[in-house]
Short mmCIF file of C-alpha atoms in Angstrom, two decimals:
data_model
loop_
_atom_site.label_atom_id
_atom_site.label_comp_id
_atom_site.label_asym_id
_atom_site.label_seq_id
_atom_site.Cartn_x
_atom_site.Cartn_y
_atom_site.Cartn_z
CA UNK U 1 -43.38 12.14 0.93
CA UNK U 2 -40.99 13.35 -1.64
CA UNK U 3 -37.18 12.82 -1.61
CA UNK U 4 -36.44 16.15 0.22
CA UNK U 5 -38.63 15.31 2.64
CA UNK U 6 -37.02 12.08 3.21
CA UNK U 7 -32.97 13.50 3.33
CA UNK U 8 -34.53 16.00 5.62
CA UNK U 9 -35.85 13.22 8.34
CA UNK U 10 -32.52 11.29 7.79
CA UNK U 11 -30.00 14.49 7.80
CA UNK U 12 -32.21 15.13 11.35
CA UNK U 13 -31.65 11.61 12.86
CA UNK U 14 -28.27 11.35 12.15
CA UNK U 15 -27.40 14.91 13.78
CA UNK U 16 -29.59 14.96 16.81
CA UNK U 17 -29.54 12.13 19.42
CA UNK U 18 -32.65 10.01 19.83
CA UNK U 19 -33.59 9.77 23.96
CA UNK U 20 -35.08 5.79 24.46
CA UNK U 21 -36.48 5.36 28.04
CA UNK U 22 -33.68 8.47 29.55
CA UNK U 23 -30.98 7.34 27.22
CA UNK U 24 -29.29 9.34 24.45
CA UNK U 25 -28.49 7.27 21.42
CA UNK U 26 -26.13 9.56 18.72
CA UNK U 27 -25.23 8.31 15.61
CA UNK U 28 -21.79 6.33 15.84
CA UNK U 29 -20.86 5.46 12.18
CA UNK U 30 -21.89 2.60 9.26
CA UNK U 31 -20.17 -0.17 8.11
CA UNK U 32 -19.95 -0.61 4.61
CA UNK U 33 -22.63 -2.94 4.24
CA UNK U 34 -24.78 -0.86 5.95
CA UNK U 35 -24.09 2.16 4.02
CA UNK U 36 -25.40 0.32 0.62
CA UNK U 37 -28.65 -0.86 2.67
CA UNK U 38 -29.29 2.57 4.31
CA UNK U 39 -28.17 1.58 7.65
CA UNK U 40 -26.34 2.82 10.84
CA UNK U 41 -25.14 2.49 13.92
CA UNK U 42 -26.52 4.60 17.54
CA UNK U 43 -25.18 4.10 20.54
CA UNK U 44 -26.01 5.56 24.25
CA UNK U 45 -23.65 8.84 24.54
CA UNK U 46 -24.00 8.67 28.13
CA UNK U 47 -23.24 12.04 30.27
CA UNK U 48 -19.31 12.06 29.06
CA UNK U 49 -19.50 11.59 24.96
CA UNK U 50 -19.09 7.70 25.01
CA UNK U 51 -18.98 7.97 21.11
CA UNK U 52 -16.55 11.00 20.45
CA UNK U 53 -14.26 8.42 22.79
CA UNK U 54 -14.97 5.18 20.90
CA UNK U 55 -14.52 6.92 17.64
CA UNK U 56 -11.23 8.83 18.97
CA UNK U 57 -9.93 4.63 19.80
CA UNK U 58 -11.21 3.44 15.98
CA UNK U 59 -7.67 5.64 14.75
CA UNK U 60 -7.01 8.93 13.49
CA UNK U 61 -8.89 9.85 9.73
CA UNK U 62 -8.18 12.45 7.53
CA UNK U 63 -11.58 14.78 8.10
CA UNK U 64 -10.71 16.30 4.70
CA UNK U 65 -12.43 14.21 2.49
CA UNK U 66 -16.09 12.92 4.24
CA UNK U 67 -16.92 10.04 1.89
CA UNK U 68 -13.59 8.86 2.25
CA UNK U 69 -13.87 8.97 6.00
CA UNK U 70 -17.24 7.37 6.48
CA UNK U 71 -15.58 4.15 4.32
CA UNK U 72 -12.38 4.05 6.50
CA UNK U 73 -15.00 4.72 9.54
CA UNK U 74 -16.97 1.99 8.08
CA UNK U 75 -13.79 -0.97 7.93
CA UNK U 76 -13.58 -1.16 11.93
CA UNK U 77 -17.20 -2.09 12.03
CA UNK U 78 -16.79 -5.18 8.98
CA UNK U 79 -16.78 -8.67 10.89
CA UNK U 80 -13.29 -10.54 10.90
CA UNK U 81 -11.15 -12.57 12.88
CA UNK U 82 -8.21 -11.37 15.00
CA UNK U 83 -5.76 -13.77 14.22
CA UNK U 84 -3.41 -15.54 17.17
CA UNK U 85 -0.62 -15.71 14.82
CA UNK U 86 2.18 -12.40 15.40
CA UNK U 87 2.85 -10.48 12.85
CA UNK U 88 6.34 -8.82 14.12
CA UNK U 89 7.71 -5.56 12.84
CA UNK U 90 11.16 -7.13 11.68
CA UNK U 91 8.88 -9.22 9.41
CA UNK U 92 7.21 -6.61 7.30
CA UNK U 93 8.54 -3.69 5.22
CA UNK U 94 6.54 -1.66 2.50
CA UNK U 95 7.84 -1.98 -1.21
CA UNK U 96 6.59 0.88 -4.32
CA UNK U 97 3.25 1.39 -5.72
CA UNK U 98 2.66 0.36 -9.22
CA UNK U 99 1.49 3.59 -11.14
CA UNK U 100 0.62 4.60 -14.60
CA UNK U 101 -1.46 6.22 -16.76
CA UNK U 102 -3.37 9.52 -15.90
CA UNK U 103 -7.32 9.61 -14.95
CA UNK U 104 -9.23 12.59 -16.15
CA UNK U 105 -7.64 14.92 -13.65
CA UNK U 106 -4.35 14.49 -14.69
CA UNK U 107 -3.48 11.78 -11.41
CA UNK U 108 -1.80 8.76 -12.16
CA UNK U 109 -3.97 5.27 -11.55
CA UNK U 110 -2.61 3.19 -8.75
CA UNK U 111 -2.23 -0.17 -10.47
CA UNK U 112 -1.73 -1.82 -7.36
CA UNK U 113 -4.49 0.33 -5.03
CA UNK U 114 -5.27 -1.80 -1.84
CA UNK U 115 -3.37 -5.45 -2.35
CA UNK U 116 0.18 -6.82 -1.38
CA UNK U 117 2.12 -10.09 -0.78
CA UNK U 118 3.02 -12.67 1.60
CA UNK U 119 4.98 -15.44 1.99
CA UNK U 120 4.28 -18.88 2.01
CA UNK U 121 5.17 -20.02 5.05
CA UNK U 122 3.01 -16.75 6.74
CA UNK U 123 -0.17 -18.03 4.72
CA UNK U 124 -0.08 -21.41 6.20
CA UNK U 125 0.75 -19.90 9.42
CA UNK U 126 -2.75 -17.81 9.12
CA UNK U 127 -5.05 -20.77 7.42
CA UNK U 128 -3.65 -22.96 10.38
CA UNK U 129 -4.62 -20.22 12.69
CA UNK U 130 -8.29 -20.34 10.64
CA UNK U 131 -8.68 -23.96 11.05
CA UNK U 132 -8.41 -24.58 7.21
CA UNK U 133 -7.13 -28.02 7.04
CA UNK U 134 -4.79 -28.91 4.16
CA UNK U 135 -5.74 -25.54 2.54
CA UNK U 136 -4.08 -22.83 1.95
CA UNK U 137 -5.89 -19.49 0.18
CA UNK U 138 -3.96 -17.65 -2.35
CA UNK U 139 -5.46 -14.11 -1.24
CA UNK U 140 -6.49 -12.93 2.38
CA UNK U 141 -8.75 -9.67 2.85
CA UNK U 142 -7.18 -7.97 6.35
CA UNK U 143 -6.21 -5.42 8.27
CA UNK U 144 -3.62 -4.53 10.54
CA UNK U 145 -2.55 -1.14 12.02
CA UNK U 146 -4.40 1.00 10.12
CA UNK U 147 -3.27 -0.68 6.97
CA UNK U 148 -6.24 -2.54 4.79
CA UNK U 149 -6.90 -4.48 1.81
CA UNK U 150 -5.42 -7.83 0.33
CA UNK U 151 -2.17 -9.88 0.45
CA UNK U 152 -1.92 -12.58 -2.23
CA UNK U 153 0.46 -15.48 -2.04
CA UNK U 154 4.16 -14.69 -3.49
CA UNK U 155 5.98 -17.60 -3.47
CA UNK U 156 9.36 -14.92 -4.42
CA UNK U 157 9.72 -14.18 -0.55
CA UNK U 158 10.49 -17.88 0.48
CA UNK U 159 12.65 -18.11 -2.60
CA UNK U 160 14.64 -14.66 -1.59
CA UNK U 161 14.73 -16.03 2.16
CA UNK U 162 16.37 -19.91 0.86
CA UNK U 163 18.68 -17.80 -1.98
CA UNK U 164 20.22 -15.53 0.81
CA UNK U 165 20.62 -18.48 3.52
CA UNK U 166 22.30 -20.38 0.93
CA UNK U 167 24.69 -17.82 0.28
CA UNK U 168 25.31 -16.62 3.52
CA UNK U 169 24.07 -13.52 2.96
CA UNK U 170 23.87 -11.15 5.60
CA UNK U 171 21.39 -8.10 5.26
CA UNK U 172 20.70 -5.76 7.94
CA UNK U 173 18.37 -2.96 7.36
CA UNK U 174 17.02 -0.86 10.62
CA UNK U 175 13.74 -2.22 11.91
CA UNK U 176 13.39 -5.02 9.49
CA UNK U 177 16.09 -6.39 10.47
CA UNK U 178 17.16 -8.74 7.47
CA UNK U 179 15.08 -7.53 4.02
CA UNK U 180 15.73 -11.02 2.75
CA UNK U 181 13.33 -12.93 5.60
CA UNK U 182 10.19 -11.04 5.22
CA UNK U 183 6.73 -12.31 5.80
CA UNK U 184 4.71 -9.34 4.29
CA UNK U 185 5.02 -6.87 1.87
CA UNK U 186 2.45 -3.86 2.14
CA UNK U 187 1.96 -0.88 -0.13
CA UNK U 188 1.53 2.94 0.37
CA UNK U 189 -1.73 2.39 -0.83
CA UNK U 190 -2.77 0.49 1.96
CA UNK U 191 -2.22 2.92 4.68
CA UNK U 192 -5.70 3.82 5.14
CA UNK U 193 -5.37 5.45 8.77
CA UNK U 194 -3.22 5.40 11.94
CA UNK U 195 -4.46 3.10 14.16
CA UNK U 196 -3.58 1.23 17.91
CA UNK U 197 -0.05 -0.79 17.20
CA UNK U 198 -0.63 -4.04 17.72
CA UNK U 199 1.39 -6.84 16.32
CA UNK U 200 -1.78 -9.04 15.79
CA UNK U 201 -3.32 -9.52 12.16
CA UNK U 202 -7.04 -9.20 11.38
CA UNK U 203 -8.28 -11.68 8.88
CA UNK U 204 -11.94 -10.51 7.24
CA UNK U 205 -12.51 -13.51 4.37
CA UNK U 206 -10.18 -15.30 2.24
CA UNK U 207 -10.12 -16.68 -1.10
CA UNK U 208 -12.44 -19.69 -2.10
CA UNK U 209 -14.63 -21.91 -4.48
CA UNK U 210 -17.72 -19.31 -4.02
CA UNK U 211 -20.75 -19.82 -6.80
CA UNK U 212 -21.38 -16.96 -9.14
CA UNK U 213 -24.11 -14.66 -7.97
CA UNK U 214 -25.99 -13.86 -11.45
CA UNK U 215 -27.99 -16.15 -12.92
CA UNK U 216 -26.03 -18.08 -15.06
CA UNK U 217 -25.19 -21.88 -15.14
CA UNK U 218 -23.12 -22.65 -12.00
CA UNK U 219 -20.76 -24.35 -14.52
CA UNK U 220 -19.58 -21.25 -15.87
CA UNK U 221 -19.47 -18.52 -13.38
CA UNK U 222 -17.49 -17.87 -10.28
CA UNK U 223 -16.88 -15.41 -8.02
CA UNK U 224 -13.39 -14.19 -6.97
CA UNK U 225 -11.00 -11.89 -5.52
CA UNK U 226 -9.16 -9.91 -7.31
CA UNK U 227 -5.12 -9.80 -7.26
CA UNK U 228 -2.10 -8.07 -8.95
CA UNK U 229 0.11 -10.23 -11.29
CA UNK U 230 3.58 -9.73 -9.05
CA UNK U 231 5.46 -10.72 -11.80
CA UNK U 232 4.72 -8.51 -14.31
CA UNK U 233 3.81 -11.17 -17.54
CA UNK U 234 0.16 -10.42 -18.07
CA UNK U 235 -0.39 -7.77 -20.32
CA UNK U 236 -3.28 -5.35 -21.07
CA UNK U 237 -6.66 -7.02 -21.25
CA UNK U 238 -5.07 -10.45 -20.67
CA UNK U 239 -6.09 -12.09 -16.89
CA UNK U 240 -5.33 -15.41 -15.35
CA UNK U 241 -7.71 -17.77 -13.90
CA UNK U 242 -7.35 -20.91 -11.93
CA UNK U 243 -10.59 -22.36 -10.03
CA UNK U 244 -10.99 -25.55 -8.14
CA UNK U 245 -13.28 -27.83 -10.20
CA UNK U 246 -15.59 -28.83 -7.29
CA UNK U 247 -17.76 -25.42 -5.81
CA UNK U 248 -18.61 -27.95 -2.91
CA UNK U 249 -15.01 -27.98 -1.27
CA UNK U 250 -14.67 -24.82 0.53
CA UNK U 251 -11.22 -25.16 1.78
CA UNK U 252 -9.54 -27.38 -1.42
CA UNK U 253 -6.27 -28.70 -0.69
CA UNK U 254 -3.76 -28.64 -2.98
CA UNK U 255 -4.09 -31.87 -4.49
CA UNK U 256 -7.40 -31.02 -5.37
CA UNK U 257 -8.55 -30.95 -9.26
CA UNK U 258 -8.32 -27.31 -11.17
CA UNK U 259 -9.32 -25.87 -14.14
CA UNK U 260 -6.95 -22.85 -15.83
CA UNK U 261 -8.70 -21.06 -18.62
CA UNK U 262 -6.41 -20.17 -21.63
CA UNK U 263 -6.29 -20.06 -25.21
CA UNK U 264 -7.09 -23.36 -27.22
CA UNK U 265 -4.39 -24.30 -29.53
CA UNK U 266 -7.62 -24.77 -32.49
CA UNK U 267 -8.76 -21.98 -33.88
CA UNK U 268 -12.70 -22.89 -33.47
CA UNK U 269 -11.93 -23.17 -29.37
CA UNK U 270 -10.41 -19.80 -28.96
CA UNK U 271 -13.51 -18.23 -27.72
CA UNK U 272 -13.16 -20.21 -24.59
CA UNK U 273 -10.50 -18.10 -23.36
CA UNK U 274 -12.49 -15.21 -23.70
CA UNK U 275 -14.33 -14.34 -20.09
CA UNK U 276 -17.31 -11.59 -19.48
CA UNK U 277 -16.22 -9.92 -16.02
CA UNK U 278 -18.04 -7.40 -13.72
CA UNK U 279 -17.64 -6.55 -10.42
CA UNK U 280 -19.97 -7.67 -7.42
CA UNK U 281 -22.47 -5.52 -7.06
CA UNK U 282 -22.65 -4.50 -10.82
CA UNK U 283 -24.09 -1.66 -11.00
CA UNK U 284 -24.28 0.22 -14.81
CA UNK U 285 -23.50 -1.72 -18.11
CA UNK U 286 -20.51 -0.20 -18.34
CA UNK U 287 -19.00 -2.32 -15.95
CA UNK U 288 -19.06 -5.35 -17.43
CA UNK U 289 -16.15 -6.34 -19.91
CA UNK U 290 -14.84 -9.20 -22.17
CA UNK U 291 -11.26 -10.04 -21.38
CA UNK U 292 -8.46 -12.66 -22.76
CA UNK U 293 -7.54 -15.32 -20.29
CA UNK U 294 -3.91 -16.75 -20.30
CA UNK U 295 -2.21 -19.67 -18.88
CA UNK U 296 1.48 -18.65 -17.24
CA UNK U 297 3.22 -21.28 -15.19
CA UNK U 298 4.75 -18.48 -12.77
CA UNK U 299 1.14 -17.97 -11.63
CA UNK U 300 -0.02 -21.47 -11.43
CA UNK U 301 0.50 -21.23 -7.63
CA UNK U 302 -2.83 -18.97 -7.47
CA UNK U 303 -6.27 -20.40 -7.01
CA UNK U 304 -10.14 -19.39 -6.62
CA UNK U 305 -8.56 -15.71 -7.71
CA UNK U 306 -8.71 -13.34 -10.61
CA UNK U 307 -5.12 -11.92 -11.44
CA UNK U 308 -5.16 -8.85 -13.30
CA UNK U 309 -2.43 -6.78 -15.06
CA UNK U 310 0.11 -3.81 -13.99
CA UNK U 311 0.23 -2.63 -17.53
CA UNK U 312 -2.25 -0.59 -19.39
CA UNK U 313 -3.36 2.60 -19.94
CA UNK U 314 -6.08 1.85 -17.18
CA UNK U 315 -6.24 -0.99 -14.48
CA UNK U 316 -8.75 -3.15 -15.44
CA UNK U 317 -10.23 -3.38 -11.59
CA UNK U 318 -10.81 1.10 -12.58
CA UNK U 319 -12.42 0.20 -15.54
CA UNK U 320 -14.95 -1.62 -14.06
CA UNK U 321 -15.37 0.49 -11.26
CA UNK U 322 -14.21 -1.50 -8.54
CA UNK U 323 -10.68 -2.06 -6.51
CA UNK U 324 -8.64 -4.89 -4.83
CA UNK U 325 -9.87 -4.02 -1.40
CA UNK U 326 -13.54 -5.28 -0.43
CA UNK U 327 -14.35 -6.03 -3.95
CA UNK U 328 -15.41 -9.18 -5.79
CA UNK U 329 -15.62 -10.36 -9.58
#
C-alpha cells in the first residue's frame, strides 16, 4: 500500500461517519498527543449532531487557519485539573507583548509567545489547591477562558501590592479594580480562543525535578519548562538555570538543596557554564544549541525552569523550534 493509498483511507475515515452496531461515530477532534501518534477522537453523532454541539461548547476558533485550529481544538482534550481556587476578574489584567526582530516574512517574533506571571501568594494558593506540600512551582502550564500557556512566578506583583499599601496608594482602574493588587498577568499572546467564562483556573502540569529523556548521565541532564526572564537582565544567548539537586523529590520545598549553573571564576572551569539545549521532542539537528548560563540574584527565586532572554535578534525558544506553551527542554 503506498502513501496515497494510505491518506486516501484516512482522509475517508475522518470525513464519513463509521456505523458500530446502529450507531454513527464522526470524527470529533485530536488532542495534541494524539495528533503526533496518528490518533483521534469519534464519537456517536446521534440523530441531532451531538458533535457539531460539543464542538460549538469547546469555544469559538478562528476557521481561517486549519492547523492552527486543530491545535487550539486539540488543548480542550489535554488532561488537567480544574482548580477550586477563584481566579476573579478584579485580579487579572493583560500587560504588552515583548516583540522584536522580523522572521522571514517580514513579522516581528513574539518574545514572550504563550507565558505570563503570577504572584506569589496566587502560586501557593494553586500548589495548596494541588496538594503540593511545602512546595511551591515556579511555572504552571494552564488555561483559563480561552487563554493558554504558562505563568511563571514574579515575585514584582507582591512587591507592587506591599509598596502601594504602604503608601496608601489608591488605584482604581475599571474592572480590575486596583492595578496594584493583581494576581495574574496574561499576554495577548495567550488569547488562543473565546471560550465559557468561568472564574475557575485549569492547571495541566507544573514545574519539577523531571530526569532528562536522552540518554545521557542522569547527572547532567534535565528536563524543564521554559520561561521569560521578567526582568529583562539576560541577554542574547545567555539563560539561567536553577535545579533541585535531588531528581527523587518531586515537590522540593524551598529549603531543599540547588544547583545554579554559571560561569567559573577559573578560566579552565568556564566550559561548565556552557549547556547543549533542544527541545522535547527534538526533531532535526538544527534544533539543538550550545548556550551561556548565568547566575543573577533577581532570578534566584526560579527553580526546575529554563529562563530564556527578551533580547535578540531571535528568541531562543524560535530557534529551536519550539515555544513556551506545551513545550519542554
Amino acid at each position: 500500500m503506498g502513501i496515497e493509498d494510505l491518506f486516501s483511507r484516512s482522509d475517508n475515515a475522518c470525513n464519513s461517519s463509521r456505523t458500530v452496531i446502529n450507531c454513527h461515530f464522526v470524527y470529533l477532534a485530536s488532542s495534541n498527543s494524539q495528533m503526533r501518534d496518528n490518533g483521534c477522537y469519534f464519537f456517536n453523532d446521534g440523530n441531532d449532531g451531538k458533535v457539531k454541539q460539543i464542538r460549538a461548547k469547546l469555544g469559538k476558533f478562528d476557521r481561517t487557519n486549519i492547523p492552527k485550529l486543530m491545535s487550539r481544538m486539540g488543548q480542550c482534550f489535554t488532561q488537567s485539573k480544574e482548580s477550586d481556587v477563584i481566579l476573579r476578574r478584579k485580579k487579572y489584567n493583560k500587560t504588552y507583548d515583548i516583540i522584536g526582530g522580523k522572521d522571514s516574512c517580514g513579522e516581528p517574533f513574539v518574545f514572550s509567545d504563550g507565558v505570563g506571571k503570577l504572584s506569589e501568594d496566587f502560586a501557593e494558593q494553586i500548589a495548596k489547591d494541588l496538594g503540593l506540600i511545602r512546595c511551591v512551582p515556579s511555572c504552571f502550564q494552564f488555561r483559563h477562558r480561552g487563554l493558554k500557556g504558562v505563568l511563571s512566578v514574579d515575585p514584582a506583583l507582591r512587591q507592587r501590592r506591599l509598596w502601594a499599601e504602604q503608601n496608601g496608594l489608591e488605584d482604581r482602574h475599571g474592572k480590575t479594580d486596583k492595578v496594584n493588587d493583581l494576581d495574574v498577568l496574561f499576554r495577548p499572546s495567550q488569547d488562543k480562543f473565546h471560550a465559557p467564562r468561568k472564574e475557575i483556573i485549569e492547571i495541566v502540569k507544573y514545574s519539577s525535578p523531571t530526569p532528562e529523556q536522552i540518554q545521557i548521565p542522569a547527572n547532567l541532564g534535565r528536563s524543564m519548562f521554559g520561561v521569560l526572564d521578567e526582568t529583562g537582565l539576560l541577554q542574547y544567548g545567555q539563560i539561567f538555570v536553577q535545579f533541585t539537586n535531588n531528581i527523587s523529590l518531586k515537590t522540593p520545598s524551598k529549603a531543599a538543596a540547588k544547583t545554579i549553573l554559571k560561569i567559573m571564576l577559573l578560566e579552565i572551569e568556564k566550559h561548565l557554564s556552557r549547556v547543549l539545549m533542544t527541545k522535547n521532542p527534538s526533531i532535526v539537528a538544527g534544533d539543538v544549541r550550545v548556550f551561556e548560563a548565568v547566575d543573577l540574584p533577581e532570578l534566584r527565586h526560579l527553580v526546575d525552569v529554563v529562563v530564556f532572554p527578551q533580547h535578540g535578534p531571535r528568541p531562543l525558544t524560535d530557534e529551536m523550534a519550539g515555544n513556551y506553551e506545551f513545550i519542554m527542554y
